GROMACS .gro file of C-alpha atoms in nm:
model
  154
    1UNK     CA    1   2.084   1.170  -0.164
    2UNK     CA    2   1.913   1.328   0.135
    3UNK     CA    3   1.677   1.195   0.395
    4UNK     CA    4   1.456   1.505   0.375
    5UNK     CA    5   1.423   1.474  -0.001
    6UNK     CA    6   1.335   1.107   0.031
    7UNK     CA    7   1.079   1.179   0.304
    8UNK     CA    8   0.916   1.444   0.085
    9UNK     CA    9   0.912   1.188  -0.196
   10UNK     CA   10   0.772   0.926   0.043
   11UNK     CA   11   0.484   1.156   0.132
   12UNK     CA   12   0.406   1.238  -0.231
   13UNK     CA   13   0.458   0.877  -0.338
   14UNK     CA   14   0.230   0.742  -0.066
   15UNK     CA   15  -0.038   0.989  -0.175
   16UNK     CA   16   0.000   0.875  -0.536
   17UNK     CA   17  -0.032   0.510  -0.432
   18UNK     CA   18  -0.338   0.553  -0.212
   19UNK     CA   19  -0.514   0.789  -0.454
   20UNK     CA   20  -0.426   0.563  -0.747
   21UNK     CA   21  -0.579   0.274  -0.558
   22UNK     CA   22  -0.889   0.484  -0.487
   23UNK     CA   23  -0.925   0.580  -0.853
   24UNK     CA   24  -0.887   0.214  -0.957
   25UNK     CA   25  -1.167   0.124  -0.717
   26UNK     CA   26  -1.388   0.405  -0.847
   27UNK     CA   27  -1.348   0.287  -1.208
   28UNK     CA   28  -1.394  -0.075  -1.095
   29UNK     CA   29  -1.049  -0.204  -1.189
   30UNK     CA   30  -0.987  -0.332  -0.837
   31UNK     CA   31  -1.155  -0.367  -0.498
   32UNK     CA   32  -0.825  -0.322  -0.313
   33UNK     CA   33  -0.883  -0.052  -0.051
   34UNK     CA   34  -0.557   0.043   0.122
   35UNK     CA   35  -0.706   0.268   0.395
   36UNK     CA   36  -0.971   0.013   0.496
   37UNK     CA   37  -0.722  -0.272   0.486
   38UNK     CA   38  -0.479  -0.087   0.716
   39UNK     CA   39  -0.735   0.085   0.936
   40UNK     CA   40  -0.940  -0.223   1.014
   41UNK     CA   41  -0.630  -0.385   1.159
   42UNK     CA   42  -0.667  -0.135   1.446
   43UNK     CA   43  -1.023  -0.002   1.446
   44UNK     CA   44  -1.352  -0.188   1.415
   45UNK     CA   45  -1.572   0.098   1.294
   46UNK     CA   46  -1.529   0.126   0.920
   47UNK     CA   47  -1.547   0.508   0.899
   48UNK     CA   48  -1.282   0.548   1.168
   49UNK     CA   49  -1.075   0.271   1.012
   50UNK     CA   50  -1.089   0.438   0.671
   51UNK     CA   51  -0.969   0.772   0.806
   52UNK     CA   52  -0.697   0.613   1.018
   53UNK     CA   53  -0.589   0.399   0.723
   54UNK     CA   54  -0.501   0.705   0.516
   55UNK     CA   55  -0.282   0.834   0.798
   56UNK     CA   56  -0.121   0.495   0.852
   57UNK     CA   57  -0.045   0.462   0.483
   58UNK     CA   58   0.128   0.801   0.480
   59UNK     CA   59   0.337   0.700   0.782
   60UNK     CA   60   0.429   0.370   0.618
   61UNK     CA   61   0.524   0.563   0.304
   62UNK     CA   62   0.761   0.778   0.510
   63UNK     CA   63   0.913   0.470   0.675
   64UNK     CA   64   0.975   0.302   0.340
   65UNK     CA   65   1.128   0.624   0.205
   66UNK     CA   66   1.374   0.622   0.496
   67UNK     CA   67   1.451   0.256   0.417
   68UNK     CA   68   1.516   0.348   0.053
   69UNK     CA   69   1.768   0.611   0.167
   70UNK     CA   70   1.930   0.365   0.409
   71UNK     CA   71   1.970   0.127   0.113
   72UNK     CA   72   2.138   0.405  -0.087
   73UNK     CA   73   1.863   0.440  -0.345
   74UNK     CA   74   1.879   0.778  -0.518
   75UNK     CA   75   1.762   0.858  -0.870
   76UNK     CA   76   1.456   0.783  -1.075
   77UNK     CA   77   1.583   0.459  -1.228
   78UNK     CA   78   1.709   0.310  -0.900
   79UNK     CA   79   1.384   0.412  -0.733
   80UNK     CA   80   1.176   0.250  -1.007
   81UNK     CA   81   1.370  -0.075  -0.974
   82UNK     CA   82   1.336  -0.069  -0.594
   83UNK     CA   83   0.964   0.000  -0.635
   84UNK     CA   84   0.932  -0.298  -0.868
   85UNK     CA   85   1.101  -0.526  -0.613
   86UNK     CA   86   0.892  -0.371  -0.333
   87UNK     CA   87   0.572  -0.425  -0.535
   88UNK     CA   88   0.662  -0.781  -0.632
   89UNK     CA   89   0.721  -0.869  -0.266
   90UNK     CA   90   0.395  -0.699  -0.167
   91UNK     CA   91   0.191  -0.887  -0.429
   92UNK     CA   92   0.351  -1.229  -0.376
   93UNK     CA   93   0.433  -1.238  -0.003
   94UNK     CA   94   0.317  -0.944   0.206
   95UNK     CA   95  -0.052  -0.918   0.113
   96UNK     CA   96  -0.146  -1.280   0.032
   97UNK     CA   97   0.070  -1.461   0.290
   98UNK     CA   98   0.174  -1.240   0.583
   99UNK     CA   99  -0.118  -1.000   0.613
  100UNK     CA  100  -0.385  -1.270   0.667
  101UNK     CA  101  -0.170  -1.415   0.945
  102UNK     CA  102  -0.156  -1.091   1.147
  103UNK     CA  103  -0.468  -0.893   1.050
  104UNK     CA  104  -0.722  -0.943   1.332
  105UNK     CA  105  -1.028  -0.866   1.120
  106UNK     CA  106  -0.946  -1.048   0.798
  107UNK     CA  107  -1.181  -1.325   0.689
  108UNK     CA  108  -0.923  -1.600   0.742
  109UNK     CA  109  -0.865  -1.511   1.107
  110UNK     CA  110  -1.199  -1.597   1.261
  111UNK     CA  111  -1.569  -1.621   1.225
  112UNK     CA  112  -1.789  -1.406   1.007
  113UNK     CA  113  -1.860  -1.170   1.298
  114UNK     CA  114  -1.494  -1.063   1.312
  115UNK     CA  115  -1.428  -1.034   0.940
  116UNK     CA  116  -1.434  -0.677   0.811
  117UNK     CA  117  -1.210  -0.734   0.510
  118UNK     CA  118  -1.178  -1.015   0.262
  119UNK     CA  119  -0.854  -1.214   0.244
  120UNK     CA  120  -0.651  -1.117  -0.065
  121UNK     CA  121  -0.589  -1.468  -0.196
  122UNK     CA  122  -0.300  -1.567  -0.422
  123UNK     CA  123  -0.142  -1.265  -0.593
  124UNK     CA  124  -0.422  -1.054  -0.436
  125UNK     CA  125  -0.656  -1.176  -0.712
  126UNK     CA  126  -0.952  -1.188  -0.474
  127UNK     CA  127  -0.967  -0.808  -0.512
  128UNK     CA  128  -0.989  -0.826  -0.892
  129UNK     CA  129  -0.786  -0.954  -1.184
  130UNK     CA  130  -0.616  -0.616  -1.241
  131UNK     CA  131  -0.510  -0.575  -0.879
  132UNK     CA  132  -0.162  -0.734  -0.908
  133UNK     CA  133  -0.078  -0.520  -1.213
  134UNK     CA  134  -0.217  -0.211  -1.043
  135UNK     CA  135  -0.016  -0.273  -0.725
  136UNK     CA  136   0.304  -0.332  -0.919
  137UNK     CA  137   0.253  -0.014  -1.122
  138UNK     CA  138   0.174   0.192  -0.812
  139UNK     CA  139   0.481   0.061  -0.629
  140UNK     CA  140   0.700   0.141  -0.929
  141UNK     CA  141   0.553   0.493  -0.927
  142UNK     CA  142   0.621   0.521  -0.553
  143UNK     CA  143   0.982   0.408  -0.593
  144UNK     CA  144   1.037   0.639  -0.888
  145UNK     CA  145   0.904   0.936  -0.690
  146UNK     CA  146   1.106   0.857  -0.377
  147UNK     CA  147   1.425   0.790  -0.573
  148UNK     CA  148   1.375   1.102  -0.781
  149UNK     CA  149   1.317   1.323  -0.480
  150UNK     CA  150   1.613   1.169  -0.295
  151UNK     CA  151   1.845   1.216  -0.592
  152UNK     CA  152   1.715   1.561  -0.683
  153UNK     CA  153   1.751   1.699  -0.332
  154UNK     CA  154   2.114   1.586  -0.306
   0.00000   0.00000   0.00000
C-alpha cells in the first residue's frame, strides 16, 4: 500500500466519478451535477462554478484517497467495500442532510435570488430516481480504483 499509488487512483477514480455523473446527465438518468454543486458553493457565476467544480472534485478525490490509505485500505475488494460505505454515507447523510446546511446557494438556504442549485431531498431523489443507485455505483467504482491502485503500487 502506497500513498502515491492511492493518490494516482484517487485522481483516476475522481475522473471516473465526475465523468460518469456527466454521462448519466447526458442520457437523462440523473440531474446530479457534481461540478456545479461544488463550484456554486464558492462562485456565483455558473460557468466559473462549473470549471472550479471539476478542480474541486479532483482535489476532494485526492483527499479521500489519502484517507483510504490512512485507513489501511489496499486492494480491489477492500476499496470496493470502502466505496460502498462512502457512497451510502454520501447518499443518506452528506448530500441530503449536511450539504443543504452549509451550501450558501442551495434552495433551502435563502430566497429564490440566492438559489443556484436545487436541494437534493431525501436520498438525493430530487435529482432523479436513478441518482441514489448511480451515486452508489460511482462510489464503489471510485473505491475499487483507489484500493486497486494502492494495492498494486505496493
